Amino acid sequence: MSMLTPPGMGGRYRITGDKYPRMRPHRRRGRLVGAVVACGAVLGVAGWGTVQLIDVFTGGGGTASAAGTKGCLTKASPAASASPAVLPKPAQITVNVFNATTRSGLAKTTADELKKRGFRIGEVGNAGPQYDKKVTGTGVLLGPASSLNTSLPVLATQLTTAERRTDAAHKGTAIDLIIGNGFKTLTGLPEATRALTALAAPKPTATTKKDC
């Protein structure tokens, strides 16, 4: 047989016998790869859609925060303390009443009113040189350091505008009520009673709860 060279082959292929070289590359493999990729994409989209439908009908997924992630909220709510503050009753508190003003009789009338309100009365008279005519406000409540959170606030409910002081050198447990120039009368009984009740009431404490 004669040797022929097909046009456009540049002499690269030579025809021998009755078989001809392939003029085009294989396409079957490329089509197979494309089909596999297309099937994978379809399955992925279908799976994502199924998950979304499940979330819709089952309520899954929770609530997303503004950033696109699940939020965790902390709630604060008041809760009453286990028991009210332990404070002495008026009958357990001894009060010394001293007059630091130039008006006579204030110590006696004030002591009588405190006695009616349930307090025990100790000394009654004029204030000493340290306070005499030197108290410009309504009064000073003076007690030992141990009275700061016990008997001192209880007596303060009867004269809410008085200044509170503690003195480590103060002798005994009695509280001194030193009447000042601004004094007119004790706090009204209804208001003093409400203040005393609120003082002994349990204080609310904040509790936190995480809602994730």
PDB file of N, CA, C and O in Angstrom, residues 113-171:
ATOM      1  N   GLU A 113     -41.216  62.317 124.758  1.00  0.00           N
ATOM      2  CA  GLU A 113     -41.787  61.813 123.508  1.00  0.00           C
ATOM      3  C   GLU A 113     -41.122  60.505 123.080  1.00  0.00           C
ATOM      4  O   GLU A 113     -41.808  59.569 122.627  1.00  0.00           O
ATOM      5  N   LEU A 114     -39.827  60.408 123.245  1.00  0.00           N
ATOM      6  CA  LEU A 114     -39.133  59.167 122.904  1.00  0.00           C
ATOM      7  C   LEU A 114     -39.583  58.023 123.809  1.00  0.00           C
ATOM      8  O   LEU A 114     -39.696  56.865 123.366  1.00  0.00           O
ATOM      9  N   LYS A 115     -39.847  58.323 125.048  1.00  0.00           N
ATOM     10  CA  LYS A 115     -40.320  57.293 125.970  1.00  0.00           C
ATOM     11  C   LYS A 115     -41.690  56.773 125.524  1.00  0.00           C
ATOM     12  O   LYS A 115     -41.966  55.557 125.608  1.00  0.00           O
ATOM     13  N   LYS A 116     -42.548  57.673 125.034  1.00  0.00           N
ATOM     14  CA  LYS A 116     -43.860  57.252 124.533  1.00  0.00           C
ATOM     15  C   LYS A 116     -43.722  56.344 123.318  1.00  0.00           C
ATOM     16  O   LYS A 116     -44.589  55.492 123.072  1.00  0.00           O
ATOM     17  N   ARG A 117     -42.656  56.536 122.578  1.00  0.00           N
ATOM     18  CA  ARG A 117     -42.439  55.739 121.366  1.00  0.00           C
ATOM     19  C   ARG A 117     -41.712  54.428 121.657  1.00  0.00           C
ATOM     20  O   ARG A 117     -41.342  53.708 120.728  1.00  0.00           O
ATOM     21  N   GLY A 118     -41.472  54.147 122.914  1.00  0.00           N
ATOM     22  CA  GLY A 118     -40.929  52.843 123.288  1.00  0.00           C
ATOM     23  C   GLY A 118     -39.459  52.814 123.659  1.00  0.00           C
ATOM     24  O   GLY A 118     -38.939  51.743 123.998  1.00  0.00           O
ATOM     25  N   PHE A 119     -38.750  53.916 123.575  1.00  0.00           N
ATOM     26  CA  PHE A 119     -37.325  53.933 123.900  1.00  0.00           C
ATOM     27  C   PHE A 119     -37.110  54.070 125.413  1.00  0.00           C
ATOM     28  O   PHE A 119     -37.928  54.677 126.122  1.00  0.00           O
ATOM     29  N   ARG A 120     -36.008  53.532 125.840  1.00  0.00           N
ATOM     30  CA  ARG A 120     -35.603  53.702 127.240  1.00  0.00           C
ATOM     31  C   ARG A 120     -34.833  55.015 127.372  1.00  0.00           C
ATOM     32  O   ARG A 120     -34.017  55.350 126.512  1.00  0.00           O
ATOM     33  N   ILE A 121     -35.062  55.724 128.430  1.00  0.00           N
ATOM     34  CA  ILE A 121     -34.419  57.031 128.618  1.00  0.00           C
ATOM     35  C   ILE A 121     -33.369  56.931 129.730  1.00  0.00           C
ATOM     36  O   ILE A 121     -33.623  56.368 130.803  1.00  0.00           O
ATOM     37  N   GLY A 122     -32.177  57.470 129.424  1.00  0.00           N
ATOM     38  CA  GLY A 122     -31.092  57.507 130.390  1.00  0.00           C
ATOM     39  C   GLY A 122     -30.953  58.899 130.997  1.00  0.00           C
ATOM     40  O   GLY A 122     -31.866  59.389 131.660  1.00  0.00           O
ATOM     41  N   GLU A 123     -29.865  59.554 130.700  1.00  0.00           N
ATOM     42  CA  GLU A 123     -29.617  60.898 131.238  1.00  0.00           C
ATOM     43  C   GLU A 123     -30.373  61.947 130.428  1.00  0.00           C
ATOM     44  O   GLU A 123     -30.510  61.833 129.206  1.00  0.00           O
ATOM     45  N   VAL A 124     -30.819  62.995 131.097  1.00  0.00           N
ATOM     46  CA  VAL A 124     -31.488  64.121 130.447  1.00  0.00           C
ATOM     47  C   VAL A 124     -30.918  65.396 131.036  1.00  0.00           C
ATOM     48  O   VAL A 124     -30.882  65.582 132.264  1.00  0.00           O
ATOM     49  N   GLY A 125     -30.447  66.317 130.174  1.00  0.00           N
ATOM     50  CA  GLY A 125     -29.865  67.560 130.682  1.00  0.00           C
ATOM     51  C   GLY A 125     -29.251  68.374 129.572  1.00  0.00           C
ATOM     52  O   GLY A 125     -29.548  68.181 128.377  1.00  0.00           O
ATOM     53  N   ASN A 126     -28.359  69.278 129.944  1.00  0.00           N
ATOM     54  CA  ASN A 126     -27.687  70.145 128.984  1.00  0.00           C
ATOM     55  C   ASN A 126     -26.447  69.449 128.418  1.00  0.00           C
ATOM     56  O   ASN A 126     -25.812  68.625 129.087  1.00  0.00           O
ATOM     57  N   ALA A 127     -26.101  69.783 127.187  1.00  0.00           N
ATOM     58  CA  ALA A 127     -24.929  69.196 126.524  1.00  0.00           C
ATOM     59  C   ALA A 127     -23.648  69.724 127.162  1.00  0.00           C
ATOM     60  O   ALA A 127     -23.610  70.823 127.718  1.00  0.00           O
ATOM     61  N   GLY A 128     -22.597  68.929 127.056  1.00  0.00           N
ATOM     62  CA  GLY A 128     -21.304  69.328 127.581  1.00  0.00           C
ATOM     63  C   GLY A 128     -20.639  70.395 126.725  1.00  0.00           C
ATOM     64  O   GLY A 128     -21.128  70.738 125.636  1.00  0.00           O
ATOM     65  N   PRO A 129     -19.499  70.948 127.171  1.00  0.00           N
ATOM     66  CA  PRO A 129     -18.815  72.034 126.469  1.00  0.00           C
ATOM     67  C   PRO A 129     -18.447  71.696 125.014  1.00  0.00           C
ATOM     68  O   PRO A 129     -18.366  72.578 124.175  1.00  0.00           O
ATOM     69  N   GLN A 130     -18.236  70.428 124.741  1.00  0.00           N
ATOM     70  CA  GLN A 130     -17.854  70.033 123.370  1.00  0.00           C
ATOM     71  C   GLN A 130     -18.956  70.324 122.367  1.00  0.00           C
ATOM     72  O   GLN A 130     -18.677  70.624 121.200  1.00  0.00           O
ATOM     73  N   TYR A 131     -20.223  70.273 122.802  1.00  0.00           N
ATOM     74  CA  TYR A 131     -21.355  70.455 121.887  1.00  0.00           C
ATOM     75  C   TYR A 131     -22.245  71.647 122.237  1.00  0.00           C
ATOM     76  O   TYR A 131     -23.051  72.050 121.407  1.00  0.00           O
ATOM     77  N   ASP A 132     -22.139  72.165 123.422  1.00  0.00           N
ATOM     78  CA  ASP A 132     -23.035  73.241 123.851  1.00  0.00           C
ATOM     79  C   ASP A 132     -22.956  74.441 122.903  1.00  0.00           C
ATOM     80  O   ASP A 132     -21.875  75.007 122.705  1.00  0.00           O
ATOM     81  N   LYS A 133     -24.113  74.789 122.317  1.00  0.00           N
ATOM     82  CA  LYS A 133     -24.250  75.908 121.373  1.00  0.00           C
ATOM     83  C   LYS A 133     -23.342  75.756 120.128  1.00  0.00           C
ATOM     84  O   LYS A 133     -23.026  76.747 119.466  1.00  0.00           O
ATOM     85  N   LYS A 134     -22.959  74.544 119.820  1.00  0.00           N
ATOM     86  CA  LYS A 134     -22.082  74.307 118.668  1.00  0.00           C
ATOM     87  C   LYS A 134     -22.724  73.402 117.612  1.00  0.00           C
ATOM     88  O   LYS A 134     -22.089  73.110 116.598  1.00  0.00           O
ATOM     89  N   VAL A 135     -23.939  72.982 117.839  1.00  0.00           N
ATOM     90  CA  VAL A 135     -24.624  72.102 116.887  1.00  0.00           C
ATOM     91  C   VAL A 135     -25.619  72.959 116.113  1.00  0.00           C
ATOM     92  O   VAL A 135     -26.639  73.385 116.648  1.00  0.00           O
ATOM     93  N   THR A 136     -25.315  73.215 114.848  1.00  0.00           N
ATOM     94  CA  THR A 136     -26.169  74.089 114.032  1.00  0.00           C
ATOM     95  C   THR A 136     -27.349  73.361 113.408  1.00  0.00           C
ATOM     96  O   THR A 136     -28.357  73.975 113.064  1.00  0.00           O
ATOM     97  N   GLY A 137     -27.234  72.053 113.220  1.00  0.00           N
ATOM     98  CA  GLY A 137     -28.311  71.280 112.600  1.00  0.00           C
ATOM     99  C   GLY A 137     -29.390  70.913 113.602  1.00  0.00           C
ATOM    100  O   GLY A 137     -29.484  71.475 114.698  1.00  0.00           O
ATOM    101  N   THR A 138     -30.209  69.947 113.216  1.00  0.00           N
ATOM    102  CA  THR A 138     -31.296  69.529 114.105  1.00  0.00           C
ATOM    103  C   THR A 138     -30.786  68.728 115.293  1.00  0.00           C
ATOM    104  O   THR A 138     -31.405  68.727 116.360  1.00  0.00           O
ATOM    105  N   GLY A 139     -29.670  68.049 115.129  1.00  0.00           N
ATOM    106  CA  GLY A 139     -29.142  67.268 116.235  1.00  0.00           C
ATOM    107  C   GLY A 139     -28.031  66.322 115.800  1.00  0.00           C
ATOM    108  O   GLY A 139     -27.750  66.168 114.602  1.00  0.00           O
ATOM    109  N   VAL A 140     -27.415  65.705 116.787  1.00  0.00           N
ATOM    110  CA  VAL A 140     -26.350  64.735 116.563  1.00  0.00           C
ATOM    111  C   VAL A 140     -26.685  63.473 117.341  1.00  0.00           C
ATOM    112  O   VAL A 140     -27.030  63.550 118.535  1.00  0.00           O
ATOM    113  N   LEU A 141     -26.594  62.343 116.664  1.00  0.00           N
ATOM    114  CA  LEU A 141     -26.756  61.046 117.310  1.00  0.00           C
ATOM    115  C   LEU A 141     -25.374  60.444 117.487  1.00  0.00           C
ATOM    116  O   LEU A 141     -24.678  60.178 116.503  1.00  0.00           O
ATOM    117  N   LEU A 142     -24.975  60.224 118.728  1.00  0.00           N
ATOM    118  CA  LEU A 142     -23.614  59.774 119.020  1.00  0.00           C
ATOM    119  C   LEU A 142     -23.666  58.460 119.784  1.00  0.00           C
ATOM    120  O   LEU A 142     -24.343  58.349 120.807  1.00  0.00           O
ATOM    121  N   GLY A 143     -22.930  57.469 119.288  1.00  0.00           N
ATOM    122  CA  GLY A 143     -22.914  56.163 119.947  1.00  0.00           C
ATOM    123  C   GLY A 143     -21.583  55.467 119.772  1.00  0.00           C
ATOM    124  O   GLY A 143     -20.691  55.962 119.067  1.00  0.00           O
ATOM    125  N   PRO A 144     -21.410  54.313 120.378  1.00  0.00           N
ATOM    126  CA  PRO A 144     -20.166  53.543 120.211  1.00  0.00           C
ATOM    127  C   PRO A 144     -20.069  52.972 118.809  1.00  0.00           C
ATOM    128  O   PRO A 144     -21.050  52.943 118.054  1.00  0.00           O
ATOM    129  N   ALA A 145     -18.887  52.497 118.447  1.00  0.00           N
ATOM    130  CA  ALA A 145     -18.675  51.957 117.106  1.00  0.00           C
ATOM    131  C   ALA A 145     -19.608  50.784 116.819  1.00  0.00           C
ATOM    132  O   ALA A 145     -20.071  50.601 115.679  1.00  0.00           O
ATOM    133  N   SER A 146     -19.953  50.015 117.841  1.00  0.00           N
ATOM    134  CA  SER A 146     -20.815  48.851 117.652  1.00  0.00           C
ATOM    135  C   SER A 146     -22.251  49.230 117.309  1.00  0.00           C
ATOM    136  O   SER A 146     -23.037  48.382 116.878  1.00  0.00           O
ATOM    137  N   SER A 147     -22.622  50.498 117.484  1.00  0.00           N
ATOM    138  CA  SER A 147     -23.998  50.928 117.238  1.00  0.00           C
ATOM    139  C   SER A 147     -24.226  51.394 115.803  1.00  0.00           C
ATOM    140  O   SER A 147     -25.352  51.732 115.442  1.00  0.00           O
ATOM    141  N   LEU A 148     -23.165  51.414 114.981  1.00  0.00           N
ATOM    142  CA  LEU A 148     -23.256  51.983 113.637  1.00  0.00           C
ATOM    143  C   LEU A 148     -24.367  51.340 112.815  1.00  0.00           C
ATOM    144  O   LEU A 148     -25.135  52.034 112.134  1.00  0.00           O
ATOM    145  N   ASN A 149     -24.482  50.039 112.845  1.00  0.00           N
ATOM    146  CA  ASN A 149     -25.495  49.333 112.051  1.00  0.00           C
ATOM    147  C   ASN A 149     -26.546  48.646 112.913  1.00  0.00           C
ATOM    148  O   ASN A 149     -27.244  47.751 112.444  1.00  0.00           O
ATOM    149  N   THR A 150     -26.669  49.076 114.170  1.00  0.00           N
ATOM    150  CA  THR A 150     -27.641  48.456 115.072  1.00  0.00           C
ATOM    151  C   THR A 150     -28.570  49.514 115.665  1.00  0.00           C
ATOM    152  O   THR A 150     -29.582  49.868 115.078  1.00  0.00           O
ATOM    153  N   SER A 151     -28.232  50.009 116.850  1.00  0.00           N
ATOM    154  CA  SER A 151     -29.123  50.943 117.546  1.00  0.00           C
ATOM    155  C   SER A 151     -29.120  52.347 116.955  1.00  0.00           C
ATOM    156  O   SER A 151     -30.136  53.055 117.021  1.00  0.00           O
ATOM    157  N   LEU A 152     -28.016  52.769 116.344  1.00  0.00           N
ATOM    158  CA  LEU A 152     -27.935  54.124 115.805  1.00  0.00           C
ATOM    159  C   LEU A 152     -28.952  54.361 114.682  1.00  0.00           C
ATOM    160  O   LEU A 152     -29.684  55.356 114.709  1.00  0.00           O
ATOM    161  N   PRO A 153     -29.045  53.478 113.661  1.00  0.00           N
ATOM    162  CA  PRO A 153     -30.058  53.696 112.619  1.00  0.00           C
ATOM    163  C   PRO A 153     -31.489  53.586 113.137  1.00  0.00           C
ATOM    164  O   PRO A 153     -32.393  54.215 112.588  1.00  0.00           O
ATOM    165  N   VAL A 154     -31.710  52.796 114.192  1.00  0.00           N
ATOM    166  CA  VAL A 154     -33.057  52.691 114.754  1.00  0.00           C
ATOM    167  C   VAL A 154     -33.477  54.023 115.365  1.00  0.00           C
ATOM    168  O   VAL A 154     -34.589  54.521 115.130  1.00  0.00           O
ATOM    169  N   LEU A 155     -32.608  54.626 116.144  1.00  0.00           N
ATOM    170  CA  LEU A 155     -32.926  55.930 116.738  1.00  0.00           C
ATOM    171  C   LEU A 155     -33.032  57.007 115.667  1.00  0.00           C
ATOM    172  O   LEU A 155     -33.831  57.950 115.796  1.00  0.00           O
ATOM    173  N   ALA A 156     -32.279  56.861 114.575  1.00  0.00           N
ATOM    174  CA  ALA A 156     -32.309  57.850 113.496  1.00  0.00           C
ATOM    175  C   ALA A 156     -33.665  57.915 112.821  1.00  0.00           C
ATOM    176  O   ALA A 156     -33.993  58.942 112.201  1.00  0.00           O
ATOM    177  N   THR A 157     -34.478  56.887 112.927  1.00  0.00           N
ATOM    178  CA  THR A 157     -35.824  56.937 112.339  1.00  0.00           C
ATOM    179  C   THR A 157     -36.709  57.943 113.066  1.00  0.00           C
ATOM    180  O   THR A 157     -37.725  58.377 112.516  1.00  0.00           O
ATOM    181  N   GLN A 158     -36.328  58.335 114.273  1.00  0.00           N
ATOM    182  CA  GLN A 158     -37.134  59.278 115.048  1.00  0.00           C
ATOM    183  C   GLN A 158     -36.716  60.724 114.814  1.00  0.00           C
ATOM    184  O   GLN A 158     -37.476  61.658 115.119  1.00  0.00           O
ATOM    185  N   LEU A 159     -35.535  60.916 114.283  1.00  0.00           N
ATOM    186  CA  LEU A 159     -35.055  62.257 113.908  1.00  0.00           C
ATOM    187  C   LEU A 159     -34.192  62.069 112.657  1.00  0.00           C
ATOM    188  O   LEU A 159     -32.964  61.999 112.717  1.00  0.00           O
ATOM    189  N   THR A 160     -34.858  61.968 111.512  1.00  0.00           N
ATOM    190  CA  THR A 160     -34.190  61.560 110.270  1.00  0.00           C
ATOM    191  C   THR A 160     -33.169  62.573 109.772  1.00  0.00           C
ATOM    192  O   THR A 160     -32.305  62.238 108.973  1.00  0.00           O
ATOM    193  N   THR A 161     -33.270  63.825 110.233  1.00  0.00           N
ATOM    194  CA  THR A 161     -32.343  64.862 109.752  1.00  0.00           C
ATOM    195  C   THR A 161     -31.103  64.988 110.643  1.00  0.00           C
ATOM    196  O   THR A 161     -30.228  65.816 110.361  1.00  0.00           O
ATOM    197  N   ALA A 162     -31.018  64.198 111.690  1.00  0.00           N
ATOM    198  CA  ALA A 162     -29.874  64.299 112.607  1.00  0.00           C
ATOM    199  C   ALA A 162     -28.618  63.703 111.989  1.00  0.00           C
ATOM    200  O   ALA A 162     -28.672  62.788 111.160  1.00  0.00           O
ATOM    201  N   GLU A 163     -27.488  64.213 112.411  1.00  0.00           N
ATOM    202  CA  GLU A 163     -26.188  63.692 111.966  1.00  0.00           C
ATOM    203  C   GLU A 163     -25.815  62.490 112.830  1.00  0.00           C
ATOM    204  O   GLU A 163     -25.994  62.515 114.053  1.00  0.00           O
ATOM    205  N   ARG A 164     -25.290  61.465 112.199  1.00  0.00           N
ATOM    206  CA  ARG A 164     -24.899  60.261 112.932  1.00  0.00           C
ATOM    207  C   ARG A 164     -23.386  60.230 113.109  1.00  0.00           C
ATOM    208  O   ARG A 164     -22.627  60.429 112.161  1.00  0.00           O
ATOM    209  N   ARG A 165     -22.960  59.914 114.323  1.00  0.00           N
ATOM    210  CA  ARG A 165     -21.531  59.816 114.615  1.00  0.00           C
ATOM    211  C   ARG A 165     -21.288  58.640 115.546  1.00  0.00           C
ATOM    212  O   ARG A 165     -22.144  58.270 116.356  1.00  0.00           O
ATOM    213  N   THR A 166     -20.094  58.052 115.396  1.00  0.00           N
ATOM    214  CA  THR A 166     -19.667  57.006 116.333  1.00  0.00           C
ATOM    215  C   THR A 166     -18.339  57.415 116.949  1.00  0.00           C
ATOM    216  O   THR A 166     -17.541  58.136 116.334  1.00  0.00           O
ATOM    217  N   ASP A 167     -18.128  56.960 118.165  1.00  0.00           N
ATOM    218  CA  ASP A 167     -16.895  57.288 118.887  1.00  0.00           C
ATOM    219  C   ASP A 167     -16.428  56.024 119.596  1.00  0.00           C
ATOM    220  O   ASP A 167     -17.158  55.466 120.431  1.00  0.00           O
ATOM    221  N   ALA A 168     -15.228  55.585 119.255  1.00  0.00           N
ATOM    222  CA  ALA A 168     -14.692  54.371 119.869  1.00  0.00           C
ATOM    223  C   ALA A 168     -14.522  54.531 121.372  1.00  0.00           C
ATOM    224  O   ALA A 168     -14.546  53.547 122.123  1.00  0.00           O
ATOM    225  N   ALA A 169     -14.367  55.766 121.823  1.00  0.00           N
ATOM    226  CA  ALA A 169     -14.186  56.016 123.257  1.00  0.00           C
ATOM    227  C   ALA A 169     -15.512  56.183 123.995  1.00  0.00           C
ATOM    228  O   ALA A 169     -15.521  56.397 125.205  1.00  0.00           O
ATOM    229  N   HIS A 170     -16.613  56.113 123.261  1.00  0.00           N
ATOM    230  CA  HIS A 170     -17.920  56.276 123.885  1.00  0.00           C
ATOM    231  C   HIS A 170     -18.171  55.121 124.858  1.00  0.00           C
ATOM    232  O   HIS A 170     -18.048  53.954 124.501  1.00  0.00           O
ATOM    233  N   LYS A 171     -18.546  55.447 126.074  1.00  0.00           N
ATOM    234  CA  LYS A 171     -18.743  54.419 127.094  1.00  0.00           C
ATOM    235  C   LYS A 171     -20.172  53.875 127.065  1.00  0.00           C
ATOM    236  O   LYS A 171     -21.123  54.620 126.866  1.00  0.00           O
TER     237      LYS A 171
END
